[in-house]
Short mmCIF file of C-alpha atoms and ligand atoms in Angstrom, two decimals:
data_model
loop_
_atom_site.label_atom_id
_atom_site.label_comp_id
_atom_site.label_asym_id
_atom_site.label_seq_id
_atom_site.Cartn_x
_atom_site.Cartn_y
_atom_site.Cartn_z
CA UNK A 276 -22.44 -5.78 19.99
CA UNK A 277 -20.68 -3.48 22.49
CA UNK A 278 -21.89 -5.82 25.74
CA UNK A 279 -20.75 -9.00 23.96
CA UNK A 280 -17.03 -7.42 23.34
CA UNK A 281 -17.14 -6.06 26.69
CA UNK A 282 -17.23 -9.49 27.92
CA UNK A 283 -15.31 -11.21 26.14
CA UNK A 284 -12.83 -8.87 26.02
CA UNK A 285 -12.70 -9.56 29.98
CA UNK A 286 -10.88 -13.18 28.82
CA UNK A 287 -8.66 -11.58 26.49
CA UNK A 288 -5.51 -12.22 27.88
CA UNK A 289 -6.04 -15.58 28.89
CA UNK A 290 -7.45 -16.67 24.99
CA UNK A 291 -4.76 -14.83 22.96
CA UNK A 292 -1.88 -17.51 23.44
CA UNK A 293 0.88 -14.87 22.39
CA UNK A 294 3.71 -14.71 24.49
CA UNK A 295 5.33 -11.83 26.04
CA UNK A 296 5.91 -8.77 23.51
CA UNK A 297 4.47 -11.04 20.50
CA UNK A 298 2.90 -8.68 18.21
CA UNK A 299 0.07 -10.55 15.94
CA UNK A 300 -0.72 -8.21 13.07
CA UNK A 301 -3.97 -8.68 10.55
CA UNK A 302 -2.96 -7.47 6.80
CA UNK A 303 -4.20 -8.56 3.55
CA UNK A 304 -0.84 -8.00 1.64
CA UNK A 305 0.40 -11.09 0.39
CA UNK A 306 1.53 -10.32 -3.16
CA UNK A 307 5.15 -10.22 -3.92
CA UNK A 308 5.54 -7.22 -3.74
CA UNK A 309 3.34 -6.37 -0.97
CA UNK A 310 4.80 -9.23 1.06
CA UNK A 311 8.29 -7.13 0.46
CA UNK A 312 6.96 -4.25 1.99
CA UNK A 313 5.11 -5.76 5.23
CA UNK A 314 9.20 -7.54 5.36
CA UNK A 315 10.20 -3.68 6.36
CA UNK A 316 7.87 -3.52 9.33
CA UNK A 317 8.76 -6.71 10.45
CA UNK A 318 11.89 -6.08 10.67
CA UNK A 319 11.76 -3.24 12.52
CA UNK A 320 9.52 -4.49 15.07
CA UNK A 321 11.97 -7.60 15.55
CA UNK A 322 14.95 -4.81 15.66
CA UNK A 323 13.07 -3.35 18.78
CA UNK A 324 13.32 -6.94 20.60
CA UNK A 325 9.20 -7.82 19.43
CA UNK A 326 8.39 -10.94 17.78
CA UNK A 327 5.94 -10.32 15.18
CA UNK A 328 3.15 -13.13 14.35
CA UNK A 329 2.07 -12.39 10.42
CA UNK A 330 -1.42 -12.91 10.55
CA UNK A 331 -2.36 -12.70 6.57
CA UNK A 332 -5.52 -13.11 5.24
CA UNK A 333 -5.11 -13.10 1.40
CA UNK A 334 -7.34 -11.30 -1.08
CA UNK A 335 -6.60 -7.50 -2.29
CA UNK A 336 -8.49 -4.76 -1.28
CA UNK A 337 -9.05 -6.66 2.04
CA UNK A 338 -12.67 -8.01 1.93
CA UNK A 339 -11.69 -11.39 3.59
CA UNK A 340 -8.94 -9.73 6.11
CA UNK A 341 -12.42 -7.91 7.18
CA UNK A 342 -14.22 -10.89 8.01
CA UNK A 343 -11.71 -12.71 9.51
CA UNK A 344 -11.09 -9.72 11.56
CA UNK A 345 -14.75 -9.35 12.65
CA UNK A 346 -14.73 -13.39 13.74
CA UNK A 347 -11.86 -12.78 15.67
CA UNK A 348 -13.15 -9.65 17.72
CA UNK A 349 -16.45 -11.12 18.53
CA UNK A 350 -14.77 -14.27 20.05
CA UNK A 351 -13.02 -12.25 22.09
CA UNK A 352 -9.27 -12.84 21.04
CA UNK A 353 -8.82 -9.57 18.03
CA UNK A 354 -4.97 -9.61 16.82
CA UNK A 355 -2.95 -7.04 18.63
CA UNK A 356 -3.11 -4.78 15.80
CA UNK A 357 -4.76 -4.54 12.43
CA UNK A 358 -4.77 -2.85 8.98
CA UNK A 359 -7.93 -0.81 8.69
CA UNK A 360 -8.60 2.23 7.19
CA UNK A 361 -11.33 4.89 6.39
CA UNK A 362 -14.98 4.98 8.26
CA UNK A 363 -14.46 1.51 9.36
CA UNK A 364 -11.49 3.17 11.95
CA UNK A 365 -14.45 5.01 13.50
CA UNK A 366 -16.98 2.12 13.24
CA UNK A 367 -14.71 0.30 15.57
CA UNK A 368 -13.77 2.93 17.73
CA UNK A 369 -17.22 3.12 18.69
CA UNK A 370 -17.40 -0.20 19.55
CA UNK A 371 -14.81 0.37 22.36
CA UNK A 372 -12.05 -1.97 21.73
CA UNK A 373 -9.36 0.34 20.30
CA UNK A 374 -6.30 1.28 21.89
CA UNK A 375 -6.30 4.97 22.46
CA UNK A 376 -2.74 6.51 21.05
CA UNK A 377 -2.93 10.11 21.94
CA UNK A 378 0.49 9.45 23.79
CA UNK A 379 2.30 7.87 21.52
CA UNK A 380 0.99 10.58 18.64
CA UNK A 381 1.44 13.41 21.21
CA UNK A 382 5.67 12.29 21.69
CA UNK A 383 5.76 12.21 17.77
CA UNK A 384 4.23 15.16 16.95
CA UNK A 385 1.56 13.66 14.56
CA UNK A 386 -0.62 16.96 14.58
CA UNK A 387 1.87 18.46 12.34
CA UNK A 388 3.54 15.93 10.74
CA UNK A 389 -0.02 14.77 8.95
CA UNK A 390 -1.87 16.38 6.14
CA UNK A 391 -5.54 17.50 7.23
CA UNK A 392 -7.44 14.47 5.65
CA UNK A 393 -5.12 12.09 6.98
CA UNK A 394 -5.59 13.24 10.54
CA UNK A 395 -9.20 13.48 10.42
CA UNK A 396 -9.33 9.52 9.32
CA UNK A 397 -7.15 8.61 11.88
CA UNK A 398 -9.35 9.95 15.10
CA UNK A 399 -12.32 8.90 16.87
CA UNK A 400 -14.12 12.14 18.65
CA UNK A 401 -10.87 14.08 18.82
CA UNK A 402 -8.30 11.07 19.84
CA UNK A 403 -5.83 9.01 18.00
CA UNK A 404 -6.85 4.88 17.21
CA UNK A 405 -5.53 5.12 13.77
CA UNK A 406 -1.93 5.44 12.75
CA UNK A 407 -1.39 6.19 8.60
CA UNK A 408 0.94 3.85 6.68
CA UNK A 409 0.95 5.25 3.49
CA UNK A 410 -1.07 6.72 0.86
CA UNK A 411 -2.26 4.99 -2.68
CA UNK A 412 -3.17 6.62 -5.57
CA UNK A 413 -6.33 5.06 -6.99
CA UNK A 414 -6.80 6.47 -10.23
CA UNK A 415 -3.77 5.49 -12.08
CA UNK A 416 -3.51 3.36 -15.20
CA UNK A 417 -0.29 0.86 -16.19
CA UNK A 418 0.89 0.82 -19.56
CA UNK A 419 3.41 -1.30 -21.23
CA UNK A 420 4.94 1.02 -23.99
CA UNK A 421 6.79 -2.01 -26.10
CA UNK A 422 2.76 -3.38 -26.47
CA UNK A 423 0.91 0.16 -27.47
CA UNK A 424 4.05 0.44 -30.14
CA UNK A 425 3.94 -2.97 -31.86
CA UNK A 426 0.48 -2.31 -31.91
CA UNK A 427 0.86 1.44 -33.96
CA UNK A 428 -1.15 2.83 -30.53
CA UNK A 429 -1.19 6.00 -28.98
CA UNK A 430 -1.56 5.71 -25.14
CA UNK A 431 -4.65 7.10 -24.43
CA UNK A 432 -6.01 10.25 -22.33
CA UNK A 433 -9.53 10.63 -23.04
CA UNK A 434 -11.98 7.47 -23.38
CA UNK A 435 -12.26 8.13 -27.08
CA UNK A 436 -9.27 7.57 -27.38
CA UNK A 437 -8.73 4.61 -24.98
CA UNK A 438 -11.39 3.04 -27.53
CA UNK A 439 -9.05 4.05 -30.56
CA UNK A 440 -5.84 2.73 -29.07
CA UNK A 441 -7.65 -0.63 -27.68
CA UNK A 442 -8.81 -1.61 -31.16
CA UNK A 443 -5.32 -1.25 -32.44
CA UNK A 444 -4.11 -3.53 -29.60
CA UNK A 445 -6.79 -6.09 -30.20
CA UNK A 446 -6.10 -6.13 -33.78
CA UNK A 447 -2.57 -6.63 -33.17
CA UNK A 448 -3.43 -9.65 -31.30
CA UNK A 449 -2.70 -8.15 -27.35
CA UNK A 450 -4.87 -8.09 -24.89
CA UNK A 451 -6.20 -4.57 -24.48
CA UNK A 452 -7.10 -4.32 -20.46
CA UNK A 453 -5.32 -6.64 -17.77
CA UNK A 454 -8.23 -6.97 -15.59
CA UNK A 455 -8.91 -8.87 -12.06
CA UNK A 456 -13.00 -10.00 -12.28
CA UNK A 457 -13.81 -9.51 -8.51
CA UNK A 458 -16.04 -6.91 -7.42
CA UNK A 459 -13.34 -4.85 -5.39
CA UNK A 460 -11.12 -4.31 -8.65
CA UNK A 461 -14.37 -3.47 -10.65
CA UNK A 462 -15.43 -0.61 -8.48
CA UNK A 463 -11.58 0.70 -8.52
CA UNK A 464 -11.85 1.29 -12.21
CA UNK A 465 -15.90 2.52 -12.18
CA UNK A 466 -14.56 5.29 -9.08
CA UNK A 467 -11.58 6.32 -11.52
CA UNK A 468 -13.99 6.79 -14.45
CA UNK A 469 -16.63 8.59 -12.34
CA UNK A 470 -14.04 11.09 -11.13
CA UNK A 471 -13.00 11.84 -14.53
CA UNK A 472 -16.31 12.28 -16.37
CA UNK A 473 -17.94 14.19 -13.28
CA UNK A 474 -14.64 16.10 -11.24
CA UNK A 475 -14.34 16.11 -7.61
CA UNK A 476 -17.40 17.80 -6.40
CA UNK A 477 -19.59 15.53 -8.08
CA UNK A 478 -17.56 11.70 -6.82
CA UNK A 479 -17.95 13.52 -3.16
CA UNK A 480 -21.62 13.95 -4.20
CA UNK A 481 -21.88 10.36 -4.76
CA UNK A 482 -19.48 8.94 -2.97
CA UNK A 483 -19.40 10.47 -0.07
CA UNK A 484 -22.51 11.98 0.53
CA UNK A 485 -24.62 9.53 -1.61
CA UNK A 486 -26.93 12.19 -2.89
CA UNK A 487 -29.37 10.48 -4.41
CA UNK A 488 -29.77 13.05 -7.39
CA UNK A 489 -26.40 12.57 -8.32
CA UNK A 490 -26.41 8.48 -7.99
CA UNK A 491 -28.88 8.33 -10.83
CA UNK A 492 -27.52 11.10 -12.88
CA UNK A 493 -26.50 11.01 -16.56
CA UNK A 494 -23.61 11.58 -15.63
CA UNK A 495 -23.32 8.56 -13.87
CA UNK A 496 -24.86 6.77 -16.78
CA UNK A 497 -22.06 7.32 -18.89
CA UNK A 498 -19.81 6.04 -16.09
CA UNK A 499 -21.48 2.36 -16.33
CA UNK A 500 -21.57 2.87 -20.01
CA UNK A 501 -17.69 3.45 -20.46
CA UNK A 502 -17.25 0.82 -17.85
CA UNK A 503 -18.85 -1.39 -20.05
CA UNK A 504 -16.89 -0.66 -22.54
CA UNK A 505 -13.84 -1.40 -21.18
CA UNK A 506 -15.09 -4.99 -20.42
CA UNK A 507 -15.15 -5.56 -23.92
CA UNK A 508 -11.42 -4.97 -24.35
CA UNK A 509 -10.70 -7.63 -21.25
CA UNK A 510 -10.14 -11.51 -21.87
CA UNK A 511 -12.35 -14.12 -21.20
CA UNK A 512 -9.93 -15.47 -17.94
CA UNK A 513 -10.81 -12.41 -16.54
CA UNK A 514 -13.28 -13.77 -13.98
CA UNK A 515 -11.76 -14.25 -9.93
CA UNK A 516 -8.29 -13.46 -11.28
CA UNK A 517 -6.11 -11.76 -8.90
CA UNK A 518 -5.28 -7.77 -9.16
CA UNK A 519 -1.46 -8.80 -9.50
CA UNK A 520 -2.03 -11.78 -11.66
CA UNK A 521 -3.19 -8.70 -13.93
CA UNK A 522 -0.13 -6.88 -13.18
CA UNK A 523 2.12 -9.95 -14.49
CA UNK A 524 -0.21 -10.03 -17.93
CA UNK A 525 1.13 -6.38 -18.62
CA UNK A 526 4.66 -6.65 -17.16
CA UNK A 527 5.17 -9.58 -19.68
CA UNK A 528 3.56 -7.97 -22.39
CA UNK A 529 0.30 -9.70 -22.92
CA UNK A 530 -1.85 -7.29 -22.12
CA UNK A 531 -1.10 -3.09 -22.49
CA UNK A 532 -2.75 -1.49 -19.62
CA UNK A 533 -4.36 -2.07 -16.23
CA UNK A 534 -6.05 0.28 -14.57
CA UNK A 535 -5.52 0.15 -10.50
CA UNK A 536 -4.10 1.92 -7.78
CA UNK A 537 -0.23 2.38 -6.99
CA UNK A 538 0.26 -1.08 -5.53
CA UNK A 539 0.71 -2.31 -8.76
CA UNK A 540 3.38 -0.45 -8.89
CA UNK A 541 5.01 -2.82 -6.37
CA UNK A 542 4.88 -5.51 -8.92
CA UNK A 543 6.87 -3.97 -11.19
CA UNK A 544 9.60 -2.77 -8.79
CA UNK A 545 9.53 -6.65 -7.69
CA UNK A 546 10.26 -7.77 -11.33
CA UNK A 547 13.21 -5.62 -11.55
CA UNK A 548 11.41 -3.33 -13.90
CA UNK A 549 12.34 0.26 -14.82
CA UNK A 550 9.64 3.21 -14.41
CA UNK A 551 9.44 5.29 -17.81
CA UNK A 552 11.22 2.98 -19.46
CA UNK A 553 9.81 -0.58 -19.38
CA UNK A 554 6.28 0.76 -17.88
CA UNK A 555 4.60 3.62 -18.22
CA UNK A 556 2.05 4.78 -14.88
CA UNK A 557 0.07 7.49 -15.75
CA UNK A 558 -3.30 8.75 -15.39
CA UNK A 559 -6.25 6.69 -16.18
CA UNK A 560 -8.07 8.62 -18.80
CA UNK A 561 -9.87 12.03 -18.42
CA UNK A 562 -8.55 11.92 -14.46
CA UNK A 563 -5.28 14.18 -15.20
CA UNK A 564 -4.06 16.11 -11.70
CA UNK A 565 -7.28 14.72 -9.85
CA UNK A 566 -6.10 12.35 -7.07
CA UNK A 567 -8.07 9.18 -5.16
CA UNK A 568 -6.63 8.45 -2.31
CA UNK A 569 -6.17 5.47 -0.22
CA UNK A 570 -4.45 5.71 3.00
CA UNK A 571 -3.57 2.25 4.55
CA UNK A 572 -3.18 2.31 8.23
CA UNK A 573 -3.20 0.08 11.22
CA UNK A 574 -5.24 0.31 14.52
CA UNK A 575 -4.86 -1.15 17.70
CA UNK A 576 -6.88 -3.46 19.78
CA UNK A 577 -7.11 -2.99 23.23
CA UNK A 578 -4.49 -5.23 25.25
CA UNK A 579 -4.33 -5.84 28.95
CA UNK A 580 -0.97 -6.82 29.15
CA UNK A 581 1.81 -4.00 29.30
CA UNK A 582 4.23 -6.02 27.55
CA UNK A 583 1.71 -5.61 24.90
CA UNK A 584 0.70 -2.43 25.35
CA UNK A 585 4.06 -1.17 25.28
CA UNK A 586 4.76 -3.65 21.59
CA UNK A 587 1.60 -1.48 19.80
CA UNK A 588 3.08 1.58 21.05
CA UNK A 589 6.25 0.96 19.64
CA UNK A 590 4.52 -0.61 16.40
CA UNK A 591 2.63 2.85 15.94
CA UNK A 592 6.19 4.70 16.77
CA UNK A 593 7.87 3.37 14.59
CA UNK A 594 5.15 3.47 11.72
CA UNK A 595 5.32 7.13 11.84
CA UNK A 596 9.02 7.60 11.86
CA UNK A 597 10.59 8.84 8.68
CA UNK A 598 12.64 5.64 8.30
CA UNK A 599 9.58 3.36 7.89
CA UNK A 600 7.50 5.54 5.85
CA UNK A 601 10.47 5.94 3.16
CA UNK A 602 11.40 2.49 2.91
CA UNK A 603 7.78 1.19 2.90
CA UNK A 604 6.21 3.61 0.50
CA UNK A 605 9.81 2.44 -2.11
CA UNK A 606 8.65 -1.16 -2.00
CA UNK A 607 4.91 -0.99 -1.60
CA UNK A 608 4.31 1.99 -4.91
CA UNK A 609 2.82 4.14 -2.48
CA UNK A 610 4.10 7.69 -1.22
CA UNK A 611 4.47 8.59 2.85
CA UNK A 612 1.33 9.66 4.50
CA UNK A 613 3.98 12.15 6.68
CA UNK A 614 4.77 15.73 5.29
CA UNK A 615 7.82 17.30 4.53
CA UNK A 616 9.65 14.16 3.50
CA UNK A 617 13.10 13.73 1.35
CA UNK A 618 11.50 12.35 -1.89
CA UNK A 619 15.35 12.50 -3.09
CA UNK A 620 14.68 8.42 -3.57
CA UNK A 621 11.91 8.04 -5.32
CA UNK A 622 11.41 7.62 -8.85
CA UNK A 623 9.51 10.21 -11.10
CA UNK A 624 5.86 8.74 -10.34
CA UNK A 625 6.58 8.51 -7.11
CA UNK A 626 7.74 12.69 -6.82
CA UNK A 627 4.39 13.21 -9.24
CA UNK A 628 1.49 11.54 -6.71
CA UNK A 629 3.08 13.61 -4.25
CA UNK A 630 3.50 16.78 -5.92
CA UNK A 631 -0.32 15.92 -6.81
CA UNK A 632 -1.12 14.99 -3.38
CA UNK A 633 0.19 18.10 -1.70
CA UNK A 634 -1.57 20.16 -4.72
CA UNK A 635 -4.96 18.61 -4.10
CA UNK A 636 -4.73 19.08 -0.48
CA UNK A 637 -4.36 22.83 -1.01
CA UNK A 638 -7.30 23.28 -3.94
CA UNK A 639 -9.59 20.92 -1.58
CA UNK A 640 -9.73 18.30 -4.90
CA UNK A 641 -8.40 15.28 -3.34
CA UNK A 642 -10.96 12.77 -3.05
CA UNK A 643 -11.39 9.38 -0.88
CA UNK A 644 -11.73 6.46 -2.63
CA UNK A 645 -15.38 4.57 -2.33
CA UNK A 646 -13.68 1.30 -3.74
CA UNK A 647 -10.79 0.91 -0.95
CA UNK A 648 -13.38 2.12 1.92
CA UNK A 649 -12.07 5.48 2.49
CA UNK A 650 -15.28 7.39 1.54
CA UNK A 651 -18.15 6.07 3.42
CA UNK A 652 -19.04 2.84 5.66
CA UNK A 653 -18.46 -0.51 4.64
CA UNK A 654 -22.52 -0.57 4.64
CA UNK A 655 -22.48 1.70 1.76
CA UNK A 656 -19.20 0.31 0.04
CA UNK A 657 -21.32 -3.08 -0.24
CA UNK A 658 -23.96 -1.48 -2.04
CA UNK A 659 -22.03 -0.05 -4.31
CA UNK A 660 -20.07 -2.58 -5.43
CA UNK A 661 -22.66 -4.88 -5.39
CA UNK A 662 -24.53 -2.63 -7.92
CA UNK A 663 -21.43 -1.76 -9.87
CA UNK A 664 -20.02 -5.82 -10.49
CA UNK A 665 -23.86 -6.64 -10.88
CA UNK A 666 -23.42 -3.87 -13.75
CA UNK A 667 -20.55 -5.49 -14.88
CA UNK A 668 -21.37 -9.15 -14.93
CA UNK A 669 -25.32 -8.92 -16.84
CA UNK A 670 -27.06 -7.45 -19.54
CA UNK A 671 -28.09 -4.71 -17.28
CA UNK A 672 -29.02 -0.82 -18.78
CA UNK A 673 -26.91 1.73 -17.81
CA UNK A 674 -30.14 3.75 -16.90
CA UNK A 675 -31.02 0.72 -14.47
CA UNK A 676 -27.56 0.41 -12.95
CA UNK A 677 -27.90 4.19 -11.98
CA UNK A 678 -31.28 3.54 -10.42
CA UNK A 679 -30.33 0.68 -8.77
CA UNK A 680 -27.37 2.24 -7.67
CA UNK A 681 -29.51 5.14 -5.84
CA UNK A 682 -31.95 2.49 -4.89
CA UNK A 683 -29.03 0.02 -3.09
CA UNK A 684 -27.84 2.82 -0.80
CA UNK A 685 -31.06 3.79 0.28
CA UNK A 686 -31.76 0.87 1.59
CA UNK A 687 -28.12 0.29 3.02
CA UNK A 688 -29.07 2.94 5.43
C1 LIG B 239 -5.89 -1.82 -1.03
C2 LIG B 239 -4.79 -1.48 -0.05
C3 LIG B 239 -3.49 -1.59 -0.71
C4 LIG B 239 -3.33 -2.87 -1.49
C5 LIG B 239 -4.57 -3.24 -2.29
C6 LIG B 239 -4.54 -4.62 -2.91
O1 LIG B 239 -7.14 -1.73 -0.42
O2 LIG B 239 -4.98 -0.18 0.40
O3 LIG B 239 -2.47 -1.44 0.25
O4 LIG B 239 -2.97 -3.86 -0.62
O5 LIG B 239 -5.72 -3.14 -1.51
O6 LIG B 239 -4.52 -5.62 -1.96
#
């Protein structure tokens, strides 16, 4: 692969038909409320005399932005910069076509402006490609309150008593679980529920090391089982829907929870809606202080124009400034991936993921999610979902899920 990008990255200039300073950015946020957010870097970008070409490639949790992406890069014409995150910053460092921004980092001070996890993901052998955006909480769960009271429910913190409260709701004639049918969103909830019935040390075990032991533990029985469970509380349009199509069901009451990360969050910010008041965002059950996290971030493809060159250092400038990562972070549910910042404006969940955050960076319990690509290669990330929505979607044993689980990364590798 390396050769054929080598060559074709000789052509570069002549195939990428932007003009001079034209920044073409990949992202995969197209919601309403993520399309807010991406508005704020825009705009920035077009305040520093760039013209930015929105290069979108709809579908959450960025599957399809990948491909696209990969198309692109092998033809020889990659988009100046692109949202990437996780392992998959490495896997294309390695192929030799980042833009190295030790410079730009260096000037800004990112060594200690960044939390220790954050840094690490954004370097290949010891030099910036990767500049952090933000970081998502994974494991949270959205709950409209006026639903769980018509229905007599208590809002749940343990699975029993998720099962309790979701019988109510169904009784009452709600829908129990807003939920998105596409592999991506199913592997969200099945990371949230393995975190809370195992802890930290054993998601890293299977998640990020992929001991094999651990993949076809009990333990991780139970996870497909509760998963399982949950299915039975989601309607029958479940299938393909979109992760904020789910959102809407339980900002306009038809459904009383959803369980995914903070972006949701941006959907009800969008709809005018009040935190702690009209919607509730707290833990997903048994998962109480224990943090996922999700760090979105951009990388940069090597340019050969300095125009160019001089737009992506400027885009990964300004990324990094305090400005940007307040503003962002407000619209897209998210908190700044930069330390020591005023959280005077955000609202209580906000101040909470970070107080979390800066807790489970001290106690080493912060974990990376497997579902949004932060915890291993995309290899492995396949396999798992692919086991986990295979899970979902058949008659399948929780005892064989687990195997096959163990058995899918093996052969991943
Ligand atoms: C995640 C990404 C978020 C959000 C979400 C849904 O992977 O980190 O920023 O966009 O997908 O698209």
């Amino acid at each position: 692969m390396k050769i054929r990008i080598a060559l074709l990255s000789a052509f570069l200039w002549l195939c990428s038909g932007l003009s001079a300073g034209e920044v073409e950015v990949l992202h995969w946020w197209t919601s309403g409320g993520e399309s807010k957010s991406v508005e704020v870097l825009k705009n920035l970008m077009e305040e520093q005399g760039h013209t930015w070409k929105d290069f979108s490639v709809a579908g959450g949790g960025g599957e399809s932005a990948m491909t696209v992406l990969k198309s692109r890069v092998f033809s020889g014409n990659p988009p100046v910069a692109a949202q990437i995150k996780g392992p998959s910053i490495q896997e294309w460092a390695e192929e030799g076509v980042l833009t190295n921004l030790d410079q730009v980092a260096a000037r800004g001070q990112w060594d200690s402006l960044l939390p220790e996890v954050i840094k690490h993901a954004m370097k290949y052998e010891g030099h910036y490609v990767g500049v952090p955006v933000n970081v998502h909480r994974v494991n949270w769960m959205w709950v409209n309150p006026a639903v769980f009271k018509k229905a007599g429910a208590e809002v749940p913190t343990t699975w029993e008593e998720f099962a309790v409260a979701a019988e109510k709701i169904k009784k009452a004639g709600f829908i129990p679980v807003a939920h998105g049918g596409k592999p991506w969103q199913e592997a969200t909830i099945f990371e949230s529920i393995v975190l809370g019935i195992g802890g930290p040390d054993f998601y890293r075990k299977a998640f990020v090391d992929l001991d094999q032991a651990t993949l076809k533990s009990a333990t991780m029985d139970r996870a497909f089982t509760i998963l399982k469970m949950i299915k039975g509380y989601t309607d029958k349009d479940a299938p393909g829907r979109d992760w904020n199509l789910a959102t809407s069901m339980v900002i306009n009451g038809k459904a009383a929870m959803q369980f995914m990360g903070d972006w949701a969050k941006a959907e009800f910010t969008n709809a005018g809606k009040t935190p702690g008041q009209d919607y509730l965002c707290l833990p997903i059950p048994e998962t109480q202080g224990k943090f996922i996290y999700n760090v979105d971030s951009f990388v940069m493809f090597k340019q050969t124009r300095k125009e160019v060159q001089a737009a992506q250092n400027d885009l990964a400038k300004i990324i990094m400034e305090p400005k940007f990562q307040e503003v962002f972070s407000l619209n897209k549910g998210s908190i700044p991936a930069r330390l020591n910042m005023d959280m005077g404006g955000f609202d209580i969940y906000g101040v909470a993921s970070m107080n979390d955050f800066l807790a489970g960076s001290q106690a080493n319990t912060l974990v990376p999610s497997m579902a949004h690509g932060m915890s291993t290669t995309p290899a492995a990330r396949g396999a798992v979902c692919d086991v986990v929505t295979n899970f979902y979607n058949s008659e399948m044993s929780a005892k064989d899920a687990s195997t096959s689980l163990a058995q899918e990364i093996q052969a991943a590798y």
